XYZ file of C-alpha atoms in Angstrom:
350
model
C 18.208 7.334 10.924
C 15.146 5.333 11.916
C 14.623 1.592 11.614
C 11.914 -0.101 9.554
C 9.454 -2.208 11.559
C 8.604 -5.782 10.682
C 8.109 -8.329 9.433
C 4.337 -7.989 9.064
C 1.789 -9.684 6.828
C -1.385 -8.534 5.037
C -4.086 -11.068 5.898
C -6.321 -10.567 2.841
C -4.745 -13.286 0.703
C -4.824 -15.892 3.488
C -8.401 -15.790 4.747
C -10.298 -18.990 3.993
C -13.010 -21.359 5.150
C -10.727 -23.816 6.941
C -8.770 -23.463 10.186
C -6.565 -21.654 11.009
C -7.522 -19.240 8.239
C -11.197 -18.811 9.129
C -11.007 -16.430 12.089
C -8.818 -13.601 13.317
C -7.282 -15.184 16.397
C -6.191 -18.460 14.815
C -4.935 -16.641 11.733
C -2.843 -14.357 13.949
C -1.464 -17.350 15.863
C -0.464 -18.900 12.541
C 1.247 -15.699 11.415
C 3.089 -15.363 14.728
C 4.318 -18.961 14.459
C 5.997 -18.040 11.172
C 7.898 -15.147 12.749
C 5.685 -12.191 11.848
C 5.394 -9.340 14.340
C 2.451 -7.463 12.867
C -0.708 -7.901 10.801
C -2.416 -5.588 8.317
C -6.187 -6.012 8.438
C -8.612 -6.179 5.457
C -11.681 -4.402 6.800
C -14.132 -5.725 4.194
C -14.086 -9.205 5.772
C -16.220 -9.416 8.921
C -14.172 -12.357 10.151
C -11.399 -9.848 10.773
C -13.210 -6.781 12.100
C -16.561 -5.027 12.357
C -15.500 -1.690 10.878
C -18.568 0.258 11.980
C -18.243 -0.971 15.577
C -14.556 -0.122 15.531
C -15.433 3.403 14.413
C -18.115 3.870 17.052
C -16.708 2.086 20.107
C -13.320 2.470 21.769
C -14.233 -0.447 24.036
C -14.766 -2.684 21.002
C -11.369 -1.588 19.659
C -9.642 -2.304 22.949
C -11.149 -5.810 23.099
C -10.451 -6.474 19.417
C -6.875 -5.230 19.689
C -6.432 -7.469 22.710
C -7.233 -10.522 20.567
C -4.416 -9.660 18.162
C -1.946 -8.762 20.906
C -2.706 -11.979 22.820
C -0.978 -13.817 19.944
C 2.151 -11.665 20.260
C 1.363 -9.496 17.226
C 0.654 -5.812 16.646
C -1.903 -4.286 14.309
C 0.088 -2.363 11.694
C -2.706 -0.702 9.690
C -6.247 -1.217 8.457
C -7.031 -1.571 4.747
C -10.064 -0.493 2.693
C -8.760 -1.460 -0.752
C -12.092 -2.830 -1.962
C -14.180 -0.017 -0.487
C -11.798 2.633 -1.842
C -12.163 1.142 -5.311
C -15.885 1.882 -5.104
C -15.449 5.568 -4.285
C -14.853 6.110 -8.006
C -16.116 3.622 -10.599
C -16.519 4.449 -14.268
C -19.828 3.054 -15.599
C -17.853 0.752 -17.910
C -16.793 -1.166 -14.782
C -20.054 -1.094 -12.809
C -20.847 -4.772 -13.123
C -17.256 -5.914 -12.681
C -16.880 -4.060 -9.383
C -20.395 -4.546 -8.022
C -19.256 -7.711 -6.252
C -17.100 -5.620 -3.912
C -20.238 -4.023 -2.442
C -22.939 -5.472 -0.179
C -25.978 -6.819 -2.011
C -28.161 -3.955 -0.796
C -26.339 -1.398 -2.960
C -25.421 -3.476 -5.999
C -26.812 -2.175 -9.255
C -27.096 1.308 -7.754
C -23.869 3.262 -8.402
C -24.929 6.292 -6.347
C -25.811 4.232 -3.272
C -22.692 2.108 -3.744
C -20.487 5.214 -3.767
C -22.209 6.566 -0.655
C -21.646 3.249 1.109
C -17.971 3.245 0.125
C -17.480 6.822 1.331
C -19.080 5.956 4.666
C -16.797 2.935 4.961
C -13.710 5.110 4.476
C -14.943 7.536 7.133
C -15.515 4.606 9.481
C -11.935 3.525 8.761
C -10.592 6.937 9.759
C -12.352 6.786 13.132
C -11.452 3.127 13.666
C -7.787 3.835 12.948
C -7.837 6.644 15.494
C -9.522 4.401 18.095
C -6.841 1.767 17.528
C -3.972 4.252 17.811
C -2.877 3.777 14.193
C -1.308 6.547 12.104
C -1.686 5.274 8.514
C -4.353 3.570 6.417
C -4.262 1.708 3.075
C -6.738 2.085 0.212
C -7.246 2.341 -3.564
C -8.229 5.568 -5.325
C -10.739 4.024 -7.685
C -10.808 5.146 -11.312
C -12.845 7.418 -13.550
C -10.273 7.578 -16.367
C -8.591 4.167 -16.546
C -10.511 3.230 -19.708
C -8.772 6.188 -21.423
C -5.279 5.318 -20.169
C -4.035 4.556 -23.696
C -4.673 7.699 -25.801
C -6.622 6.039 -28.606
C -9.059 7.358 -29.538
C -7.586 10.740 -28.773
C -8.728 12.090 -25.416
C -10.833 15.283 -25.657
C -9.041 18.411 -24.445
C -9.446 18.901 -20.703
C -10.674 15.350 -20.021
C -7.805 14.454 -17.691
C -7.994 17.730 -15.770
C -11.753 17.291 -15.345
C -11.217 13.688 -14.300
C -8.764 14.516 -11.528
C -10.981 17.380 -10.357
C -13.939 14.970 -10.097
C -11.837 12.337 -8.343
C -10.524 14.889 -5.838
C -14.070 16.116 -5.161
C -15.073 12.591 -4.146
C -12.039 12.092 -1.929
C -11.756 15.477 -0.208
C -14.460 14.781 2.411
C -12.705 11.492 3.153
C -9.266 13.098 3.361
C -10.718 15.674 5.736
C -12.139 12.882 7.902
C -8.695 11.283 8.061
C -7.158 14.638 8.919
C -9.627 15.064 11.770
C -8.657 11.587 12.990
C -4.924 12.327 12.714
C -4.321 9.472 10.266
C -2.502 9.473 6.896
C -4.504 8.063 3.981
C -2.147 6.031 1.789
C -3.163 5.243 -1.774
C -1.615 2.101 -3.188
C -0.163 3.124 -6.551
C -1.653 0.407 -8.703
C -2.663 -0.236 -12.341
C -6.430 -0.088 -12.721
C -6.543 2.965 -10.446
C -6.377 6.570 -11.561
C -3.380 6.793 -9.196
C -1.102 4.286 -10.920
C 2.286 6.061 -11.106
C 4.091 9.124 -9.804
C 2.649 11.580 -12.314
C -0.950 10.548 -11.651
C -0.377 10.789 -7.896
C 1.012 14.307 -8.322
C -1.940 15.389 -10.457
C -4.407 14.068 -7.887
C -2.488 15.628 -4.997
C -2.565 19.001 -6.744
C -6.296 18.605 -7.395
C -6.865 18.061 -3.639
C -5.083 21.323 -2.890
C -1.961 19.394 -1.808
C -3.884 17.820 1.059
C -1.474 16.866 3.846
C -3.196 13.509 4.463
C -2.828 12.450 0.816
C 0.024 9.933 0.891
C 1.262 6.698 -0.673
C 1.536 3.001 -0.101
C 4.747 1.942 -1.870
C 4.620 -1.432 -3.629
C 7.553 -1.947 -6.024
C 5.915 -4.861 -7.854
C 3.387 -2.573 -9.563
C 6.162 -0.211 -10.602
C 8.412 -2.933 -12.000
C 5.551 -4.289 -14.120
C 5.203 -0.806 -15.661
C 8.976 -0.743 -16.260
C 9.207 2.287 -13.984
C 12.372 3.048 -11.990
C 11.107 1.907 -8.597
C 14.296 3.019 -6.808
C 14.359 6.582 -8.129
C 10.658 6.650 -7.314
C 11.665 6.563 -3.630
C 14.005 9.525 -4.201
C 11.105 11.492 -5.691
C 8.342 10.506 -3.285
C 9.886 9.427 0.019
C 8.098 12.229 1.889
C 4.762 10.728 0.785
C 5.591 7.060 1.448
C 3.925 6.137 4.739
C 3.271 2.442 4.031
C 5.216 -0.346 2.326
C 4.045 -3.613 0.760
C 6.904 -6.047 0.256
C 5.859 -7.824 -2.952
C 7.983 -9.287 -5.715
C 7.408 -9.419 -9.483
C 9.140 -10.250 -12.734
C 8.919 -8.881 -16.260
C 10.108 -11.062 -19.146
C 8.897 -9.594 -22.464
C 8.967 -11.659 -25.624
C 8.501 -11.028 -29.333
C 4.828 -11.826 -28.778
C 3.832 -9.971 -25.607
C 4.978 -7.167 -23.325
C 3.575 -4.782 -20.717
C -0.054 -5.151 -21.828
C 0.032 -8.934 -21.451
C -2.050 -10.022 -24.437
C -5.134 -10.758 -22.266
C -3.294 -13.799 -20.956
C -3.763 -15.404 -17.555
C -1.233 -14.462 -14.877
C 0.914 -17.553 -15.273
C 1.548 -16.787 -18.972
C 1.901 -13.002 -18.805
C 5.369 -11.473 -19.353
C 4.765 -9.441 -16.199
C 3.586 -11.380 -13.172
C 3.713 -11.221 -9.382
C 6.028 -13.650 -7.639
C 6.652 -14.882 -4.128
C 9.370 -12.986 -2.264
C 12.820 -13.780 -3.623
C 11.505 -15.439 -6.796
C 11.160 -12.224 -8.825
C 13.378 -9.404 -10.008
C 12.815 -6.667 -7.423
C 16.025 -5.452 -5.745
C 14.852 -5.421 -2.145
C 18.321 -4.802 -0.712
C 18.398 -1.472 -2.550
C 14.805 -0.661 -1.547
C 15.378 -1.285 2.155
C 18.584 0.777 1.973
C 16.814 3.717 0.321
C 13.827 3.653 2.659
C 16.155 3.505 5.655
C 18.252 6.346 4.241
C 15.088 8.474 4.095
C 14.001 7.580 7.659
C 11.016 5.417 6.763
C 10.009 4.004 10.143
C 6.736 2.304 9.200
C 6.085 -1.385 8.712
C 7.421 -3.702 6.016
C 4.313 -5.761 5.204
C 4.267 -8.885 3.057
C 1.517 -8.754 0.470
C 1.765 -12.222 -0.972
C 0.663 -12.833 -4.547
C 2.095 -15.481 -6.837
C 0.583 -17.560 -9.645
C 3.027 -20.454 -9.089
C 3.920 -20.955 -5.409
C 1.513 -22.094 -2.665
C 0.538 -19.227 -0.328
C 1.563 -21.073 2.832
C 5.065 -21.625 1.454
C 5.198 -17.983 0.394
C 4.145 -16.821 3.856
C 6.671 -19.092 5.582
C 9.486 -17.774 3.398
C 8.327 -14.173 3.639
C 8.975 -13.522 7.340
C 12.696 -14.413 7.325
C 13.127 -12.691 3.950
C 11.824 -9.400 5.340
C 13.675 -9.793 8.629
C 16.954 -10.353 6.803
C 16.432 -7.160 4.782
C 15.576 -4.871 7.702
C 18.655 -2.786 8.417
C 19.761 -2.158 11.983
C 20.627 1.507 11.673
C 24.036 2.718 12.757
C 24.409 5.066 15.711
C 27.785 6.427 14.675
C 29.885 7.105 11.599
C 31.970 4.208 10.321
C 35.143 6.343 10.396
C 34.716 7.713 13.925
C 37.865 5.833 14.893
C 39.842 8.369 12.870
C 38.093 11.453 14.218
C 40.281 14.373 15.258
C 37.510 15.775 17.421
C 36.115 19.289 17.214
C 38.668 22.071 17.270
C 37.585 25.420 15.822
C 41.132 26.794 15.751
C 42.253 23.711 13.799
C 39.363 24.185 11.354
C 40.386 27.790 10.726
C 43.966 26.789 10.079
C 42.882 24.090 7.601
C 40.707 26.669 5.830
C 43.531 29.194 5.777
C 41.568 31.695 7.846
């Protein structure tokens, strides 16, 4: 068996306008002081990285990587969650998602999609230049507004939707294949890839592309009331990335999975700081270790109650305590009779 790496932290939720959260080096020093060993980088924030330069210049990548490593940390993966969202946007969401794009392409869905696709291709090259083997993103969504089947979906709508989504992503998946990097879709409500079935349908539509993989985040599965442990049994060969994020689901007689349009703090299902929710991380780390997951365990902190700095400080030891040092021998080796083929034949009556 292989051992999970970590703890690591996704920097997206901690970037800010005040030190130490306003530039990459000081943010990495802060993370290292808390006990983290790696950082996952949001590529849409120029304070973290110039994605185009990273794609075009190995020298830039070497210098940039040196900044992170000078703080005692490793780069775990790059993320294009916001850019990936813009690869596929249903017109119903144009204005809501326009803010993810640079001003030059806002209000122009075709140009926005082209920009997003270019960003993903930059990310493939940048990941290769940095020596990374996995990348995090969102799938975007063409069909999310039809997720609940009322009014009834026209026949063939879902099949056509996944075919269209795959058509947009295939050139990107091919770019990641050329770079030797796995593209990992975070399975997430709001995306067309939001559970196991939707991932399978997309994967089939891509021709079972070998670079089409998953980022596993149990919080999104718990909030759907999906069996997030059996999910690992089904999809462990696709899980190349892991966000360690907690959640809780407490339905009432008034509200359940859909949340009643309430704010996060009042929703029955809400994200929580590590250890404050209902996710069974002991079982998750055991299952991932059983299946030889050797990637990083990365804190993605989101909580509507606890302060982010407290959550980050608690997250590193929480993850470290859950990482399993894998055994190198069987627990009952002390009772081994050794290998004796004649003995085996006698026991078998041969």
